[in-house]
Each structure stands twice: as structure tokens, then as C-alpha cells.
CSV table of C-alpha atoms in Angstrom, one decimal:
chain,number,residue,atom,x,y,z
A,1,MET,CA,104.4,87.3,109.9
A,2,THR,CA,101.8,90.0,109.4
A,3,LEU,CA,102.5,93.7,109.0
A,4,LEU,CA,101.3,94.3,112.5
A,5,ASP,CA,103.5,91.6,113.9
A,6,ALA,CA,106.5,93.1,112.0
A,7,ARG,CA,105.7,96.6,113.4
A,8,ILE,CA,105.6,95.2,117.0
A,9,ALA,CA,108.9,93.4,116.5
A,10,ILE,CA,110.4,96.5,115.1
A,11,ARG,CA,109.3,98.6,118.0
A,12,ILE,CA,110.6,96.1,120.5
A,13,GLY,CA,113.9,95.9,118.6
A,14,ALA,CA,114.2,99.7,118.6
A,15,VAL,CA,113.8,99.9,122.4
A,16,THR,CA,116.3,97.0,122.9
A,17,GLY,CA,118.8,98.8,120.6
A,18,LEU,CA,118.4,102.0,122.6
A,19,VAL,CA,119.0,100.2,125.9
A,20,LEU,CA,122.0,98.3,124.6
A,21,GLY,CA,123.5,101.4,123.1
A,22,LEU,CA,124.5,99.8,119.8
A,23,GLN,CA,127.8,101.2,118.6
A,24,TYR,CA,128.4,102.2,115.0
A,25,ALA,CA,131.2,104.1,113.5
A,26,THR,CA,132.2,105.3,110.1
A,27,SER,CA,135.7,105.6,108.9
A,28,VAL,CA,136.1,109.1,107.3
A,29,SER,CA,139.4,110.0,105.7
A,30,ALA,CA,138.8,113.0,103.5
A,31,SER,CA,141.0,115.4,101.6
A,32,ALA,CA,139.9,118.4,99.6
A,33,ASP,CA,139.8,118.1,95.8
A,34,THR,CA,138.2,121.5,95.6
A,35,VAL,CA,140.2,124.6,96.6
A,36,ILE,CA,138.0,126.9,98.6
A,37,SER,CA,139.5,130.3,97.7
A,38,SER,CA,137.2,132.3,99.9
A,39,CYS,CA,134.6,131.7,102.5
A,40,THR,CA,132.5,134.5,101.3
A,41,SER,CA,131.0,135.4,97.9
A,42,THR,CA,129.0,138.3,96.4
A,43,SER,CA,126.8,135.7,94.7
A,44,GLN,CA,124.9,133.0,96.5
A,45,ALA,CA,125.0,130.8,93.4
A,46,PRO,CA,125.6,127.1,94.2
A,47,GLN,CA,129.1,125.8,93.4
A,48,ALA,CA,130.2,122.3,92.7
A,49,LEU,CA,132.0,120.5,95.5
A,50,THR,CA,134.1,117.4,95.5
A,51,VAL,CA,135.9,115.8,98.4
A,52,THR,CA,137.5,112.4,98.7
A,53,VAL,CA,136.1,110.0,101.2
A,54,GLY,CA,137.7,106.6,101.7
A,55,GLY,CA,139.4,107.0,98.3
A,56,GLN,CA,136.2,107.7,96.5
A,57,PRO,CA,135.0,111.0,95.1
A,58,ALA,CA,132.0,112.5,97.0
A,59,THR,CA,130.1,115.3,95.1
A,60,GLY,CA,127.7,118.0,96.1
A,61,ILE,CA,127.3,121.7,96.2
A,62,TYR,CA,128.2,124.6,98.5
A,63,ILE,CA,126.8,128.1,98.8
A,64,LEU,CA,128.8,130.9,100.5
A,65,PRO,CA,127.4,133.9,102.3
A,66,SER,CA,128.2,137.5,101.4
A,67,THR,CA,129.7,138.3,104.8
A,68,ALA,CA,132.0,136.5,107.1
A,69,PRO,CA,130.2,133.2,107.9
A,70,ARG,CA,128.7,132.5,111.3
A,71,GLY,CA,128.6,128.7,110.8
A,72,ILE,CA,128.0,125.8,108.4
A,73,VAL,CA,124.6,124.3,107.6
A,74,VAL,CA,124.4,120.8,106.0
A,75,LEU,CA,121.2,120.1,104.1
A,76,GLY,CA,120.2,116.4,103.9
A,77,HIS,CA,117.8,115.6,101.0
A,78,GLY,CA,115.0,113.0,101.1
A,79,PHE,CA,114.1,110.1,98.8
A,80,PRO,CA,114.5,110.4,95.9
A,81,GLY,CA,116.8,113.4,95.7
A,82,THR,CA,120.2,114.8,95.1
A,83,ALA,CA,122.4,117.7,96.4
A,84,THR,CA,120.5,120.2,94.3
A,85,THR,CA,117.1,119.3,95.7
A,86,PHE,CA,117.2,122.1,98.2
A,87,ALA,CA,119.5,124.5,96.3
A,88,ALA,CA,117.0,127.3,96.3
A,89,GLN,CA,116.4,127.0,100.0
A,90,GLY,CA,120.1,126.7,100.5
A,91,GLN,CA,120.6,130.1,98.8
A,92,GLN,CA,118.0,131.7,101.1
A,93,ILE,CA,119.7,130.2,104.2
A,94,ALA,CA,123.1,131.4,103.1
A,95,ALA,CA,121.8,134.9,102.4
A,96,ASN,CA,119.5,135.3,105.4
A,97,ASP,CA,121.6,133.6,108.1
A,98,GLY,CA,125.1,134.3,106.9
A,99,VAL,CA,126.3,130.7,106.9
A,100,ILE,CA,128.0,128.3,104.5
A,101,VAL,CA,125.5,125.8,103.1
A,102,VAL,CA,126.6,122.4,102.0
A,103,SER,CA,124.6,119.6,100.4
A,104,MET,CA,125.9,116.3,99.3
A,105,ASN,CA,124.7,113.7,96.8
A,106,TYR,CA,125.4,110.6,99.1
A,107,ARG,CA,127.8,108.4,97.2
A,108,GLY,CA,126.1,105.7,95.2
A,109,THR,CA,122.9,107.7,94.5
A,110,ASP,CA,121.7,107.5,90.9
A,111,LEU,CA,122.1,111.2,90.0
A,112,SER,CA,119.7,110.9,87.0
A,113,THR,CA,116.8,109.6,89.1
A,114,GLY,CA,117.8,110.5,92.7
A,115,LEU,CA,117.2,106.9,93.7
A,116,GLY,CA,119.3,105.3,96.5
A,117,TRP,CA,119.2,105.1,100.3
A,118,HIS,CA,122.9,105.8,100.8
A,119,VAL,CA,122.6,107.4,104.2
A,120,ILE,CA,125.8,105.9,105.6
A,121,GLU,CA,127.7,107.3,102.7
A,122,GLY,CA,125.8,110.6,102.9
A,123,ALA,CA,126.8,111.0,106.6
A,124,GLN,CA,130.4,110.3,105.7
A,125,ASP,CA,130.3,112.7,102.8
A,126,SER,CA,128.6,115.5,104.9
A,127,ILE,CA,131.2,115.2,107.7
A,128,ALA,CA,134.0,115.3,105.2
A,129,ALA,CA,132.6,118.4,103.5
A,130,THR,CA,132.0,120.2,106.8
A,131,LYS,CA,135.6,119.4,107.9
A,132,LEU,CA,136.8,120.9,104.6
A,133,PHE,CA,135.2,124.3,105.4
A,134,ASP,CA,136.1,124.1,109.0
A,135,SER,CA,139.8,123.8,108.0
A,136,ALA,CA,139.6,126.4,105.3
A,137,CYS,CA,137.6,129.2,106.9
A,138,PRO,CA,139.1,131.8,109.4
A,139,GLY,CA,137.2,131.8,112.7
A,140,SER,CA,135.7,128.3,112.2
A,141,ALA,CA,136.4,127.4,115.8
A,142,HIS,CA,133.6,129.8,116.8
A,143,PHE,CA,131.1,128.6,114.1
A,144,VAL,CA,127.7,127.4,115.1
A,145,ASN,CA,127.2,124.3,112.8
A,146,SER,CA,123.9,122.6,112.2
A,147,VAL,CA,122.6,119.7,110.2
A,148,PHE,CA,119.1,119.8,108.6
A,149,GLY,CA,117.6,116.6,107.3
A,150,ILE,CA,114.2,116.0,105.8
A,151,SER,CA,112.6,112.5,105.4
A,152,MET,CA,115.5,110.1,104.4
A,153,GLY,CA,117.7,113.1,105.1
A,154,GLY,CA,116.7,112.7,108.7
A,155,ASN,CA,118.2,109.2,108.7
A,156,MET,CA,121.4,110.5,107.0
A,157,SER,CA,121.7,113.6,109.3
A,158,GLY,CA,121.0,111.5,112.4
A,159,LEU,CA,124.0,109.3,111.5
A,160,ALA,CA,126.2,112.4,110.8
A,161,VAL,CA,125.6,114.0,114.2
A,162,SER,CA,126.3,110.8,116.1
A,163,GLN,CA,129.8,110.0,114.8
A,164,ASN,CA,131.8,112.0,117.4
A,165,ALA,CA,133.2,114.1,114.5
A,166,THR,CA,135.4,117.0,115.6
A,167,ARG,CA,136.7,120.2,114.2
A,168,SER,CA,140.3,121.0,113.6
A,169,SER,CA,140.3,122.6,117.1
A,170,GLY,CA,139.1,119.3,118.6
A,171,ALA,CA,135.7,120.7,119.5
A,172,PRO,CA,132.5,118.9,118.4
A,173,LEU,CA,131.9,119.4,114.7
A,174,TYR,CA,128.1,120.0,115.0
A,175,ASN,CA,126.1,122.0,117.5
A,176,TYR,CA,122.5,121.5,116.4
A,177,TRP,CA,120.3,119.0,114.5
A,178,PHE,CA,117.1,119.8,112.7
A,179,ASP,CA,115.0,116.6,112.1
A,180,VAL,CA,112.2,117.4,109.7
A,181,SER,CA,109.7,114.5,109.0
A,182,GLY,CA,112.8,112.4,109.5
A,183,VAL,CA,113.3,108.7,109.2
A,184,SER,CA,114.3,107.8,112.8
A,185,ASN,CA,113.3,104.1,112.8
A,186,VAL,CA,114.5,102.6,109.5
A,187,ALA,CA,112.9,99.2,110.1
A,188,GLU,CA,109.5,100.9,110.6
A,189,THR,CA,110.1,102.9,107.4
A,190,TRP,CA,110.7,99.6,105.6
A,191,ALA,CA,107.3,98.4,106.9
A,192,ASP,CA,105.7,101.6,105.8
A,193,ALA,CA,107.3,101.3,102.3
A,194,GLU,CA,106.0,97.8,102.1
A,195,ALA,CA,102.5,98.9,102.8
A,196,ILE,CA,102.7,101.8,100.3
A,197,SER,CA,104.0,99.5,97.6
A,198,GLN,CA,100.7,97.6,97.8
A,199,VAL,CA,98.6,100.7,97.2
A,200,PRO,CA,97.7,100.9,93.4
A,201,LEU,CA,98.1,104.6,93.2
A,202,GLY,CA,100.8,105.1,90.5
A,203,SER,CA,103.6,107.3,91.8
A,204,THR,CA,102.8,106.4,95.4
A,205,GLN,CA,103.1,102.7,94.8
A,206,THR,CA,106.3,103.3,92.8
A,207,THR,CA,107.8,105.3,95.7
A,208,GLY,CA,107.2,102.4,98.1
A,209,THR,CA,108.6,99.8,95.7
A,210,ASP,CA,111.7,101.9,95.0
A,211,ALA,CA,112.3,102.6,98.7
A,212,LEU,CA,112.1,98.8,99.5
A,213,THR,CA,114.8,98.1,96.9
A,214,ALA,CA,117.0,101.0,98.1
A,215,LEU,CA,116.7,100.1,101.8
A,216,SER,CA,117.5,96.5,101.1
A,217,ASN,CA,120.6,97.4,99.0
A,218,GLU,CA,121.9,99.8,101.7
A,219,PHE,CA,121.3,97.5,104.7
A,220,GLY,CA,121.9,94.1,103.2
A,221,GLY,CA,118.4,92.7,103.3
A,222,THR,CA,115.1,93.3,105.1
A,223,PRO,CA,114.5,94.0,108.8
A,224,LEU,CA,113.7,90.3,109.2
A,225,THR,CA,117.1,89.2,107.8
A,226,ALA,CA,119.3,92.2,108.9
A,227,LEU,CA,117.5,93.7,111.9
A,228,GLY,CA,120.7,94.5,113.7
A,229,THR,CA,121.9,96.6,110.8
A,230,TYR,CA,118.6,98.5,110.5
A,231,LEU,CA,118.7,99.2,114.3
A,232,ALA,CA,122.4,100.3,114.3
A,233,ASN,CA,121.6,102.8,111.5
A,234,SER,CA,118.4,104.2,113.0
A,235,PRO,CA,118.8,107.6,114.7
A,236,VAL,CA,116.3,106.5,117.4
A,237,THR,CA,119.0,104.1,118.8
A,238,ARG,CA,121.7,106.6,118.6
A,239,ALA,CA,120.5,109.4,120.9
A,240,GLY,CA,123.2,108.6,123.4
A,241,LEU,CA,125.8,108.7,120.7
A,242,MET,CA,124.5,112.1,119.7
A,243,ARG,CA,124.9,113.5,123.2
A,244,ALA,CA,128.4,112.0,123.4
A,245,SER,CA,129.2,113.7,120.1
A,246,GLY,CA,128.4,117.1,121.5
A,247,ILE,CA,125.0,117.9,120.1
A,248,GLN,CA,123.6,120.9,122.2
A,249,GLY,CA,120.0,120.7,121.0
A,250,VAL,CA,117.6,119.2,118.5
A,251,GLU,CA,114.5,120.5,116.8
A,252,VAL,CA,112.0,117.8,115.7
A,253,PHE,CA,109.3,118.6,113.2
A,254,HIS,CA,106.6,116.4,111.8
A,255,GLY,CA,103.3,116.6,110.0
A,256,VAL,CA,100.6,114.7,111.8
A,257,ASP,CA,99.2,113.1,108.6
A,258,ASP,CA,102.6,112.1,107.0
A,259,GLY,CA,101.8,109.0,105.0
A,260,GLU,CA,105.4,108.0,104.1
A,261,VAL,CA,107.3,108.7,107.3
A,262,THR,CA,104.6,108.4,109.9
A,263,ALA,CA,104.5,111.1,112.6
A,264,ASP,CA,105.2,108.6,115.4
A,265,GLN,CA,108.8,108.5,114.3
A,266,GLY,CA,109.2,112.0,115.4
A,267,ALA,CA,107.8,111.1,118.8
A,268,GLN,CA,110.1,108.1,119.0
A,269,MET,CA,113.1,110.3,118.3
A,270,ALA,CA,112.1,113.0,120.8
A,271,THR,CA,111.6,110.4,123.5
A,272,ALA,CA,115.0,108.8,122.8
A,273,LEU,CA,116.6,112.3,122.9
A,274,GLY,CA,114.9,113.1,126.2
A,275,LEU,CA,116.0,109.9,127.8
A,276,ALA,CA,119.6,110.7,126.6
A,277,GLY,CA,119.4,114.2,128.1
A,278,VAL,CA,119.6,116.1,124.9
A,279,PRO,CA,117.5,119.3,124.9
A,280,THR,CA,114.8,118.9,122.3
A,281,ASN,CA,111.9,120.9,120.9
A,282,VAL,CA,109.1,119.1,119.1
A,283,TYR,CA,106.8,120.8,116.5
A,284,THR,CA,103.8,118.8,115.2
A,285,SER,CA,101.9,120.3,112.3
A,286,VAL,CA,98.2,119.5,112.6
A,287,PHE,CA,96.8,122.1,110.2
A,288,ASN,CA,98.4,124.1,107.4
A,289,THR,CA,99.5,127.7,108.1
A,290,PRO,CA,97.0,130.1,106.5
A,291,GLY,CA,98.4,131.0,103.1
A,292,GLY,CA,101.0,128.2,103.2
A,293,SER,CA,101.4,125.3,100.9
A,294,ASN,CA,99.7,122.0,101.4
A,295,GLY,CA,101.6,119.6,103.7
A,296,ASP,CA,101.1,116.3,105.6
A,297,THR,CA,98.4,117.7,107.8
A,298,LEU,CA,94.7,117.1,108.4
A,299,ASP,CA,93.7,119.7,105.8
A,300,GLY,CA,96.3,119.0,103.2
A,301,ASP,CA,98.3,116.3,101.6
């Protein structure tokens, strides 16, 4: 099978999965190992967080606002990465938006290298951490909670917002999802990683090779041997589950020249959300913002 044949099979499989409404559920039983003494702090310094998920310790960080929190924001890191990848941005979000910020390591990730595609575990961990603060913080029933995922974090966060997770009040746990250059079609990302792994460009080639290993470990093989698992864990097949879980809206962002998670995945996700009736905004970066850093656009990489 050629790479093109594989892509066609993957696209057909994604559409079939969407129509069939593949069901997938995680079992999350979490208890707090960390006592949250206050939901506010005069310092927005990241603090270590540990919760128990399925009898295993799940670690990460949390950042508290200086005023009564308005909600909880979960940050989902990409590949490779750990909970501290976006610690600086998390501090800004907590300070500027007055929210609790949580970021988890995704159980099984090698914390020394950030390697691992443990998105199923990451979704479970993120839900458990969010529930911890929902239970601990006064007024949490009125929080506006969001999940922000970038690249592989889009895969993780898409799983998290489609699990029908609820607050202690019984209301949906999450209100909004921010999908930034996110992996929406995992099988297609495997094909992209395979292509990248053939490019003799040092770190780029290594990223592709590492991603193939991590994906195969998480999903029990390749898309040719475990396609059902890849589809069931692809956000693009879970838009209906997201709506059923109470998501009120989604923001999809993608750079037009993204070479690792191609921009068509953002379009696929937006289409699936539209078909499911989830309000969605789509932002495609074609050129860099003047004065901004280079990105995956026509005039930057």
C-alpha cells in the first residue's frame, strides 16, 4: 500500500467512524492526593499537583488566580512535552483571565524527554484534575471551564471534552474547547509521521520516528493493524459525543503550512463539529502577524 492509498483509506475510515458514531469511554475514578487549601493565591507560581486515577498517580501542575476564579482552564501539551511546557503561558492566563490553570503530564510520558503519546491517559488525568478543583472551589457550579490543546494536545483535549464528564452539580464539566493545530485524525497523523521519518533532516526525522513509536505504543499497532482504535480515539469521529457532553462552542486554529499536523485536520474537525451542530469558529493563519514570531505559515516555519 502506498502512502497515498493509506491516506485515502484513512479518510474513508474517518468518515465511516463519524457516521457510525463510534463509542468510547474512559473509566475515571479519582481522589485528591493534594489538599487545595485555597482557590486563590497572591502568587501565580505553578504548584505541583497529584491526583489518583484508576489507582495510579497522575502528576501535573496548577496555577491559581489572585481573585476568586471564574473558571478552570486545562492546557494540553504537544509532542514531545510535559505539564510544564506551557507553564509561562499558564501563569499569564491565570493572571489575565482570573481562572485556575491545570496542566497534566499524561501518565506514562517519559518526563525526562517528554516522549509518549498517552492521550487517553492525559484525558483521564485532566478530567480528574478538573473535578478536584470543581469539588474544592466555592462557586464552581458557575465556572466557565475550557480545555486548550495544541498539536498532540488537540488529540488529548478532544478526548477529554467528549467523555460526558460532569461537575459535582451534575452539569457538564467543560463549556468550551480550543483546538490549536490539533491532531484530529490520528491515523492521518501516523501517515504524516511516517513521511517525516523518511526526511533526512536531523531533528525533523527524529520527531517523525519518535511519533511512530509513541503512536504504535498507545494504540496497539499501526492504522493498518488497529484502525478501529485509531478512529475511536480521533476527535474527528467524536463530534457527536462532544455535543452530547455539553460543549457549547469550539475554536479551531491552524497554520496553513503546518508540516507535522497538516492544516486539513483543522478543516476535518470543523466539518465534523458543524455536522454535529456544535457552534464552531475557524481561524487559519496564512501569514504571520507583523511583529509576531514565525509560525507554520507561508512566510515562516
